[in-house]
Amino acid sequence: MAERTSISIRDRHGFERAVPAQDIMILGRQSQCDVVLSDSMVSRNHLKIEFADGKWWVEDLTSSHGTFFKDERITRMPWEAGSTVRVADGAYYLTLRAESAYASEVNLQAILKTAGLLAGEVELDDLLDQTMDRLLNISGTDRGFIMMPEQGDLVVKVQRNLGANMEKDIHLSMSSVHKVFEQGDAVWIHNVANDEILMAQKSVINLQLKTILCLPLQVQGERIGVVYLDSRRIVSEPVDRPTFEAIVALCAIAIERTRLAEENLRNQVLATVGQVASSIVHDFKNGLFVVAGHAQLLGTTVKDEHCKHHLDQILSAVDRLSRLSADILDYAKVREPKREPVDLASYLGALLEPLQPRASEAGAVLVCTGDTCSANLDKHRFARVVENLVANSIDALDGQTGGTITLEWKRVAGAVEIVERDNGKGIPRKVLKRIFEPFFSHGKSKGTGLGMATVKKIVEEHGGTVEVASEEGHGTVVTVVLPDTSGALPSRSVENSTDEFRIKGPAK
């Protein structure tokens, strides 16, 4: 084999990497290839590169879209250093190079292209997607994910080429992933067969993993996440380890910069809410009170039905604007909850009862069920949480056959968990990530955009947490956890230890 020879691989987007040349190499789209070229134009086994008779050869393996040299389709030809072949009509360009003269250039180019992430003005989710793709490409690995801390746990933010049961797929090293995040020590294994400890684990053999890279995402010594990459084949290092760690550090800086920018924007919105509330909303409410009073007075004297219709429209608009004003004032204030023991069965049931007519119009069924227990909460403030959540579900179910809204609760260790779910149309991913953003509304012609923001604020005033899980076409689940040590109320009887009632809407 010719020593220190590499192959430069440039894709149709201009991104370039280099892999050390081996005696025999198969390049193609399937994961078992020595070098994976993921473009859909590339055949599963597209071409072979080998060193024989003292020279390099490139051979097309009867691919669908061919391999070309100087615009001529090839079958097998000697490959001279410095010459370039075109793969799959321009999906990739491969150049044979002397590795010693080219390695530093590849490393520098990879760093510069990654630094471009710092200049972009994209949302955090989009940046994480770009980061994941960039790291897979640079490392030459097949699969991976990025995890970041959220409410005390590491949560997967983006993943590639892993199944729905991701933890099973990477069972080998999930504990190692947490260790990398906690201690900051990277895992860098290019051939699992050389690691006796890992080879002792059956899961390694079952998964046939060959390469595992796991590195912390750190900014100024603070760990903000962890990136995991693996491959079922031994991958050659396109860049050396110090360069790749520098690239991961750049990605971490870009992620933290974007996260802080979004947090700063949210804080600016909150500040604006407070300014608006203090400067104009009180006066605005006083004006609405005058308008409503005169409209009601006219309603007692006017007999003409046409005029009454217009008065009703005025009062309806005043009512909507009053609720908007109340939402803004309520959201702008920071209040300490006036807690008291509340029997959840009777309390939540009473809150749902007034919503029955609206649910009936939407053709929905309300179900309220849970263990007999109490919770310490501000029953007047927390009512807004329940009303907003159920109102959102009713909107999501409007016009849907077989719509069901369930409100259930149970006691967990030191807390009470309240879950509200529906089988409605679900929430798009782009909307879900902004669900708690003030003044953000989706799919409502009359929404104020403060409903879910108010829910989060009230729950956090109680020292609790709220999470929303949803998928388009599969409904929405909202989980509220309130810290509470008041304990369960005595059960009234074994048969009645769970309270449930159903409010049905008309069939559609």
Coordinates of C-alpha atoms in Angstrom, one line a residue:
M1 CA 0.0 0.0 0.0
A2 CA 1.2 3.5 -0.8
E3 CA 1.8 5.3 2.5
R4 CA 0.2 8.5 3.6
T5 CA -2.3 8.7 0.8
S6 CA -5.8 10.1 1.3
I7 CA -8.9 10.6 -0.6
S8 CA -10.6 14.0 -0.6
I9 CA -14.4 13.8 -0.7
R10 CA -16.3 16.9 -1.7
D11 CA -20.1 16.8 -1.8
R12 CA -22.5 18.8 -4.1
H13 CA -22.8 21.5 -1.3
G14 CA -19.1 22.1 -1.3
F15 CA -18.3 20.5 2.1
E16 CA -15.0 18.6 1.9
R17 CA -13.5 15.9 4.1
A18 CA -10.6 13.5 3.7
V19 CA -10.2 9.8 4.6
P20 CA -7.0 7.7 4.6
A21 CA -6.8 5.4 1.6
Q22 CA -6.8 1.7 2.3
D23 CA -5.7 -1.3 0.2
I24 CA -9.3 -2.0 -0.8
M25 CA -12.2 0.3 -0.1
I26 CA -15.8 0.1 -1.1
L27 CA -17.7 3.4 -1.3
G28 CA -21.5 3.6 -1.5
R29 CA -24.8 4.5 0.2
Q30 CA -25.3 1.5 2.5
S31 CA -23.9 1.6 6.0
Q32 CA -21.7 -1.5 5.6
C33 CA -19.4 0.3 3.0
D34 CA -16.0 1.4 4.1
V35 CA -16.9 5.0 3.3
V36 CA -20.6 6.0 3.3
L37 CA -21.8 8.5 0.7
S38 CA -25.3 9.3 1.8
D39 CA -26.6 11.1 -1.3
S40 CA -29.6 9.4 -2.9
M41 CA -28.0 9.4 -6.3
V42 CA -25.2 7.1 -5.1
S43 CA -25.8 3.3 -5.4
R44 CA -25.6 1.1 -2.4
N45 CA -22.2 -0.2 -3.6
H46 CA -21.1 2.4 -6.0
L47 CA -17.3 2.1 -6.6
K48 CA -14.2 0.3 -5.4
I49 CA -10.8 1.8 -4.8
E50 CA -7.7 -0.5 -4.4
F51 CA -4.0 -0.4 -4.5
A52 CA -2.6 -3.2 -6.8
D53 CA 0.5 -3.6 -8.9
G54 CA 2.1 -0.6 -7.4
K55 CA -0.6 1.9 -8.3
W56 CA -4.1 3.0 -7.3
W57 CA -7.2 1.9 -9.2
V58 CA -10.8 3.1 -9.2
E59 CA -13.6 0.8 -10.4
D60 CA -17.3 1.6 -10.9
L61 CA -19.4 -1.3 -9.5
T62 CA -22.1 -1.1 -12.2
S63 CA -23.7 1.9 -10.4
S64 CA -26.9 3.4 -11.7
H65 CA -25.6 7.0 -12.1
G66 CA -22.0 6.1 -12.9
T67 CA -18.5 7.3 -12.1
F68 CA -16.8 9.7 -14.4
F69 CA -13.3 10.9 -15.3
K70 CA -13.0 14.0 -17.5
D71 CA -16.7 13.6 -18.4
E72 CA -16.1 10.0 -19.6
R73 CA -17.9 7.2 -17.7
I74 CA -15.4 4.7 -16.4
T75 CA -15.5 1.0 -15.6
R76 CA -11.9 0.6 -14.2
M77 CA -8.9 2.8 -14.5
P78 CA -5.6 3.7 -12.9
W79 CA -5.9 6.7 -10.5
E80 CA -3.1 9.2 -10.4
A81 CA -2.4 11.4 -7.4
G82 CA -4.1 14.8 -7.9
S83 CA -6.7 13.6 -10.4
T84 CA -10.4 13.8 -9.6
V85 CA -13.3 11.5 -10.4
R86 CA -17.0 12.5 -10.4
V87 CA -19.5 10.3 -8.6
A88 CA -23.2 10.0 -9.5
D89 CA -23.4 13.0 -11.8
G90 CA -21.8 15.4 -9.4
A91 CA -23.1 14.2 -6.0
Y92 CA -19.4 13.8 -5.0
Y93 CA -15.9 14.6 -6.3
L94 CA -13.1 12.3 -5.2
T95 CA -9.4 13.4 -5.4
L96 CA -6.4 11.2 -4.6
R97 CA -3.9 13.2 -2.6
A98 CA -0.7 12.9 -0.5
E99 CA -2.1 12.9 3.0
S100 CA 0.9 14.6 4.6
A101 CA 0.5 17.6 2.3
Y102 CA -3.3 17.8 2.7
A103 CA -4.2 16.9 6.3
S104 CA -3.7 20.4 7.7
E105 CA -5.8 22.0 4.9
V106 CA -8.6 19.6 5.6
N107 CA -8.5 20.3 9.4
L108 CA -8.5 24.1 8.8
Q109 CA -11.4 23.9 6.3
A110 CA -13.5 21.8 8.7
I111 CA -12.9 24.4 11.5
L112 CA -13.7 27.3 9.2
K113 CA -17.0 25.8 7.9
T114 CA -18.1 25.0 11.5
A115 CA -17.3 28.5 12.6
G116 CA -19.9 29.6 10.1
L117 CA -22.5 28.3 12.6
L118 CA -21.6 31.2 14.8
A119 CA -22.6 33.8 12.2
G120 CA -26.0 32.3 11.4
E121 CA -29.2 33.8 12.7
V122 CA -31.3 30.7 13.1
E123 CA -33.6 29.3 15.8
L124 CA -32.1 26.9 18.3
D125 CA -33.8 23.8 16.9
D126 CA -32.6 24.5 13.4
L127 CA -29.1 25.1 14.7
L128 CA -29.1 21.8 16.5
D129 CA -30.2 20.1 13.3
Q130 CA -27.3 21.7 11.4
T131 CA -24.8 20.9 14.2
M132 CA -25.8 17.2 14.1
D133 CA -25.4 16.9 10.4
R134 CA -22.1 18.7 10.4
L135 CA -20.6 16.5 13.1
L136 CA -21.8 13.3 11.4
N137 CA -20.2 14.5 8.2
I138 CA -16.9 15.5 9.7
S139 CA -16.6 12.4 11.9
G140 CA -17.6 10.0 9.1
T141 CA -20.0 8.2 11.5
D142 CA -23.5 7.0 10.7
R143 CA -25.7 7.7 13.8
G144 CA -25.8 10.1 16.7
F145 CA -27.7 12.5 18.9
I146 CA -27.3 15.6 21.0
M147 CA -28.6 15.8 24.5
M148 CA -29.0 18.9 26.7
P149 CA -30.2 19.3 30.3
E150 CA -33.8 20.2 30.9
Q151 CA -35.4 20.3 34.3
G152 CA -32.6 18.3 35.9
D153 CA -32.5 15.5 33.2
L154 CA -30.6 15.0 30.0
V155 CA -33.0 15.2 27.1
V156 CA -32.4 14.3 23.5
K157 CA -32.8 17.4 21.4
V158 CA -31.9 16.0 17.9
Q159 CA -31.0 12.5 16.6
R160 CA -30.1 10.9 13.3
N161 CA -30.6 7.3 12.1
L162 CA -31.7 5.9 15.4
G163 CA -34.9 4.0 15.9
A164 CA -37.9 5.0 18.1
N165 CA -36.4 3.0 21.0
M166 CA -33.2 5.0 20.9
E167 CA -32.0 4.0 24.4
K168 CA -32.1 0.3 23.4
D169 CA -30.1 1.1 20.2
I170 CA -27.4 2.7 22.2
H171 CA -27.8 0.7 25.4
L172 CA -24.1 0.1 25.3
S173 CA -23.2 3.6 26.3
M174 CA -26.2 5.5 27.7
S175 CA -24.6 5.4 31.1
S176 CA -21.3 6.5 29.6
V177 CA -23.1 9.4 27.9
H178 CA -24.3 10.7 31.3
K179 CA -20.8 10.2 32.7
V180 CA -19.3 12.2 29.9
F181 CA -21.7 15.1 30.7
E182 CA -21.2 14.9 34.4
Q183 CA -17.4 14.5 34.4
G184 CA -16.4 16.1 31.0
D185 CA -14.2 13.2 29.9
A186 CA -14.7 12.2 26.3
V187 CA -15.1 8.7 24.9
W188 CA -13.0 8.3 21.8
I189 CA -13.0 4.7 20.4
H190 CA -12.3 4.1 16.7
N191 CA -12.3 0.3 17.0
V192 CA -14.4 -1.3 19.8
A193 CA -12.5 -4.6 19.2
N194 CA -9.4 -3.1 20.7
D195 CA -11.3 -2.2 24.0
E196 CA -11.5 -5.2 26.2
I197 CA -14.0 -3.7 28.6
L198 CA -16.5 -2.8 25.9
M199 CA -16.1 -6.1 24.1
A200 CA -17.1 -7.8 27.4
Q201 CA -20.6 -6.3 27.0
K202 CA -23.0 -8.4 25.0
S203 CA -24.8 -5.3 23.7
V204 CA -21.6 -4.3 21.8
I205 CA -21.6 -7.6 20.0
N206 CA -25.3 -7.5 19.3
L207 CA -25.1 -4.1 17.8
Q208 CA -21.9 -4.8 16.0
L209 CA -20.6 -1.3 16.9
K210 CA -17.1 -0.5 15.7
T211 CA -16.7 3.3 16.4
I212 CA -18.0 5.3 19.4
L213 CA -17.4 9.0 19.9
C214 CA -18.9 10.9 22.8
L215 CA -17.9 14.4 23.8
P216 CA -19.2 17.1 26.2
L217 CA -20.5 20.4 24.8
Q218 CA -18.7 22.9 27.0
V219 CA -18.6 26.7 27.1
Q220 CA -16.1 28.4 29.4
G221 CA -15.9 25.3 31.6
E222 CA -19.7 24.9 31.9
R223 CA -21.2 21.8 30.3
I224 CA -24.3 22.6 28.3
G225 CA -24.8 19.2 26.7
V226 CA -23.2 16.1 25.1
V227 CA -22.9 14.7 21.6
Y228 CA -22.8 11.0 20.8
L229 CA -21.7 9.5 17.5
D230 CA -21.3 5.9 16.5
S231 CA -20.9 3.6 13.5
R232 CA -21.2 -0.1 12.7
R233 CA -17.9 0.1 10.8
I234 CA -14.5 1.3 11.7
V235 CA -14.3 4.9 10.4
S236 CA -11.0 6.5 9.5
E237 CA -10.4 9.9 11.1
P238 CA -11.2 12.7 8.5
V239 CA -9.7 15.1 11.0
D240 CA -7.5 14.4 14.0
R241 CA -8.8 14.4 17.5
P242 CA -7.7 17.8 18.7
T243 CA -9.3 19.3 15.6
F244 CA -12.6 17.5 16.1
E245 CA -12.7 18.5 19.7
A246 CA -12.1 22.1 18.6
I247 CA -15.0 21.8 16.2
V248 CA -17.3 20.4 18.9
A249 CA -16.3 23.4 21.1
L250 CA -17.3 25.8 18.3
C251 CA -20.6 24.0 18.0
A252 CA -21.2 24.4 21.8
I253 CA -20.5 28.1 21.6
A254 CA -22.9 28.5 18.7
I255 CA -25.6 26.6 20.6
E256 CA -25.2 28.5 23.8
R257 CA -25.1 31.8 21.9
T258 CA -28.4 31.0 20.2
R259 CA -30.0 29.8 23.4
L260 CA -29.1 32.9 25.3
A261 CA -30.3 35.1 22.4
E262 CA -33.7 33.4 22.5
E263 CA -33.8 33.7 26.3
N264 CA -33.0 37.4 26.0
L265 CA -35.8 37.9 23.5
R266 CA -38.2 36.2 25.9
N267 CA -37.1 38.5 28.7
Q268 CA -37.6 41.5 26.5
V269 CA -41.1 40.4 25.7
L270 CA -41.8 40.0 29.4
A271 CA -40.5 43.5 30.1
T272 CA -42.7 44.9 27.3
V273 CA -45.7 43.2 28.8
G274 CA -45.0 44.8 32.2
Q275 CA -44.6 48.3 30.6
V276 CA -47.8 48.0 28.6
A277 CA -49.7 46.8 31.7
S278 CA -48.5 49.6 33.9
S279 CA -49.0 52.4 31.4
I280 CA -52.2 51.9 29.5
V281 CA -54.2 48.8 30.5
H282 CA -55.8 50.2 33.6
D283 CA -57.1 53.2 31.6
F284 CA -58.2 51.0 28.8
K285 CA -60.3 48.9 31.2
N286 CA -61.9 52.0 32.6
G287 CA -62.9 53.0 29.1
L288 CA -64.3 49.6 28.3
F289 CA -66.4 49.7 31.6
V290 CA -68.0 53.0 30.4
V291 CA -68.8 51.5 27.0
A292 CA -70.3 48.4 28.5
G293 CA -72.4 50.4 30.9
H294 CA -73.9 52.6 28.3
A295 CA -74.6 49.6 26.0
Q296 CA -76.3 47.7 28.8
L297 CA -78.4 50.8 29.6
L298 CA -79.5 51.1 26.0
G299 CA -80.4 47.4 26.0
T300 CA -83.0 48.0 28.7
T301 CA -84.8 50.7 26.7
V302 CA -84.4 49.7 23.0
K303 CA -87.1 47.4 21.6
D304 CA -86.0 47.2 18.0
E305 CA -84.4 43.7 17.5
H306 CA -82.0 45.1 14.9
C307 CA -80.6 47.6 17.4
K308 CA -80.4 44.9 20.0
H309 CA -78.3 42.8 17.7
H310 CA -75.8 45.6 17.3
L311 CA -75.7 46.2 21.1
D312 CA -75.0 42.5 21.6
Q313 CA -72.1 42.8 19.2
I314 CA -70.7 45.8 21.1
L315 CA -71.0 43.9 24.5
S316 CA -69.3 40.8 23.0
A317 CA -66.4 42.9 21.7
V318 CA -66.1 44.7 25.1
D319 CA -66.1 41.3 26.9
R320 CA -63.3 40.0 24.7
L321 CA -61.2 43.1 25.1
S322 CA -61.8 43.0 28.9
R323 CA -60.5 39.5 29.0
L324 CA -57.5 40.5 27.0
S325 CA -56.8 43.3 29.4
A326 CA -57.2 41.0 32.4
D327 CA -54.8 38.5 30.9
I328 CA -52.2 41.1 30.4
L329 CA -52.5 42.5 33.9
D330 CA -52.6 39.0 35.4
Y331 CA -49.6 37.9 33.5
A332 CA -47.6 41.1 34.4
K333 CA -48.1 40.6 38.1
V334 CA -46.0 38.3 40.3
R335 CA -48.2 36.9 43.1
E336 CA -47.6 34.6 46.0
P337 CA -50.3 31.8 45.8
K338 CA -52.8 31.8 48.7
R339 CA -52.7 28.1 49.3
E340 CA -55.4 26.1 51.0
P341 CA -56.2 22.3 51.1
V342 CA -58.4 21.5 48.1
D343 CA -60.2 18.2 47.4
L344 CA -59.2 17.7 43.8
A345 CA -62.2 15.6 42.9
S346 CA -64.8 18.2 43.8
Y347 CA -62.6 21.1 42.9
L348 CA -61.7 20.0 39.3
G349 CA -65.2 18.6 38.7
A350 CA -66.7 22.0 39.6
L351 CA -64.3 23.8 37.2
L352 CA -65.3 21.6 34.3
E353 CA -69.1 21.9 34.8
P354 CA -69.3 25.5 33.4
L355 CA -67.3 24.3 30.3
Q356 CA -69.9 21.7 29.5
P357 CA -72.0 23.8 27.0
R358 CA -68.9 24.8 25.0
A359 CA -67.7 21.2 25.0
S360 CA -71.1 20.0 23.8
E361 CA -71.1 22.4 20.9
A362 CA -67.8 21.0 19.8
G363 CA -69.1 17.4 20.1
A364 CA -66.6 16.6 22.9
V365 CA -66.8 14.4 25.9
L366 CA -65.3 15.6 29.2
V367 CA -63.9 12.9 31.6
C368 CA -62.7 13.8 35.1
T369 CA -61.1 11.0 37.1
G370 CA -58.6 10.4 39.8
D371 CA -57.7 9.1 43.3
T372 CA -59.4 10.8 46.2
C373 CA -56.7 13.2 47.5
S374 CA -56.2 16.9 48.4
A375 CA -53.6 19.4 47.3
N376 CA -52.4 22.7 48.7
L377 CA -53.1 25.4 46.0
D378 CA -54.6 28.7 45.3
K379 CA -57.9 27.6 44.0
H380 CA -58.8 30.9 42.4
R381 CA -55.5 31.3 40.6
F382 CA -55.2 27.6 39.6
A383 CA -58.7 27.7 38.1
R384 CA -57.2 29.7 35.2
V385 CA -54.8 26.8 34.5
V386 CA -57.5 24.2 34.2
E387 CA -59.9 26.6 32.2
N388 CA -57.1 27.5 29.7
L389 CA -56.0 23.9 29.2
V390 CA -59.5 22.6 28.7
A391 CA -60.5 25.5 26.4
N392 CA -57.5 24.7 24.2
S393 CA -58.5 21.1 23.9
I394 CA -62.1 22.1 23.0
D395 CA -60.8 24.2 20.2
A396 CA -58.6 21.3 19.0
L397 CA -61.6 19.0 19.0
D398 CA -64.2 21.3 17.4
G399 CA -65.9 19.4 14.6
Q400 CA -64.1 16.1 15.3
T401 CA -66.1 13.0 15.8
G402 CA -65.3 11.0 18.9
G403 CA -63.5 13.8 20.7
T404 CA -62.6 13.2 24.3
I405 CA -60.9 15.4 26.9
T406 CA -59.6 13.7 30.0
L407 CA -58.6 15.4 33.3
E408 CA -57.0 13.0 35.7
W409 CA -54.8 13.3 38.8
K410 CA -52.8 11.2 41.1
R411 CA -50.4 11.5 44.0
V412 CA -46.7 10.9 43.4
A413 CA -43.8 11.2 45.8
G414 CA -44.1 14.5 47.5
A415 CA -46.3 16.0 44.7
V416 CA -49.6 15.9 42.9
E417 CA -49.6 15.2 39.2
I418 CA -52.5 16.5 37.1
V419 CA -52.7 15.4 33.5
E420 CA -55.0 16.9 30.8
R421 CA -55.2 15.1 27.5
D422 CA -57.2 15.2 24.3
N423 CA -57.4 13.2 21.1
G424 CA -57.5 16.2 18.9
K425 CA -55.5 17.4 15.9
G426 CA -52.3 17.8 17.9
I427 CA -49.7 20.6 17.7
P428 CA -47.1 21.1 15.0
R429 CA -43.5 20.8 16.2
K430 CA -42.6 24.4 15.2
V431 CA -45.6 25.6 17.3
L432 CA -44.9 23.3 20.2
K433 CA -41.5 24.8 20.9
R434 CA -43.1 28.3 21.2
I435 CA -46.2 27.1 23.2
F436 CA -45.3 29.1 26.3
E437 CA -44.2 32.3 24.5
P438 CA -46.3 35.4 25.4
F439 CA -48.5 36.7 22.7
F440 CA -47.9 33.7 20.5
S441 CA -51.2 32.2 19.2
H442 CA -51.8 29.4 16.6
G443 CA -55.0 28.4 15.0
K444 CA -57.2 30.8 16.9
S445 CA -58.9 33.8 15.4
K446 CA -59.7 35.3 18.8
G447 CA -56.8 34.1 20.9
T448 CA -54.8 36.5 23.0
G449 CA -51.6 34.5 23.0
L450 CA -51.3 34.5 26.8
G451 CA -53.2 31.4 27.7
M452 CA -50.3 28.9 27.9
A453 CA -47.9 31.6 29.1
T454 CA -50.3 32.3 32.0
V455 CA -50.6 28.5 32.7
K456 CA -46.8 28.3 33.0
K457 CA -46.6 31.4 35.2
I458 CA -49.3 30.2 37.7
V459 CA -47.8 26.7 37.9
E460 CA -44.3 28.1 38.5
E461 CA -45.8 30.4 41.2
H462 CA -46.9 27.2 42.9
G463 CA -43.4 25.8 42.6
G464 CA -44.5 23.3 40.0
T465 CA -43.7 22.3 36.4
V466 CA -45.7 22.0 33.3
E467 CA -44.8 19.9 30.2
V468 CA -46.6 19.6 26.8
A469 CA -46.3 16.5 24.6
S470 CA -48.1 16.5 21.3
E471 CA -47.9 15.1 17.8
E472 CA -49.9 16.2 14.8
G473 CA -52.9 13.9 14.3
H474 CA -52.4 12.2 17.7
G475 CA -53.7 14.6 20.3
T476 CA -52.0 16.5 23.1
V477 CA -51.0 15.7 26.7
V478 CA -50.3 18.4 29.3
T479 CA -48.7 17.3 32.6
V480 CA -48.7 19.6 35.6
V481 CA -46.7 18.6 38.7
L482 CA -47.3 20.5 41.9
P483 CA -45.0 19.9 45.0
D484 CA -47.4 18.9 47.8
T485 CA -47.0 17.0 51.1
S486 CA -50.5 17.4 52.4
G487 CA -51.2 13.6 51.9
A488 CA -54.2 11.8 50.7
L489 CA -57.6 12.2 52.0
P490 CA -59.2 9.1 53.6
S491 CA -61.0 7.1 50.9
R492 CA -64.8 7.2 51.3
S493 CA -65.0 3.6 50.3
V494 CA -63.2 0.9 48.3
E495 CA -65.7 1.2 45.5
N496 CA -65.6 5.0 45.4
S497 CA -61.9 5.5 45.8
T498 CA -61.8 6.9 42.3
D499 CA -64.1 9.7 41.2
E500 CA -65.2 10.0 37.6
F501 CA -67.9 11.9 35.7
R502 CA -68.5 12.3 32.0
I503 CA -70.1 15.2 30.2
K504 CA -71.1 14.2 26.7
G505 CA -71.7 16.4 23.7
P506 CA -74.2 15.7 20.9
A507 CA -73.2 13.2 18.2
K508 CA -72.1 14.7 15.0

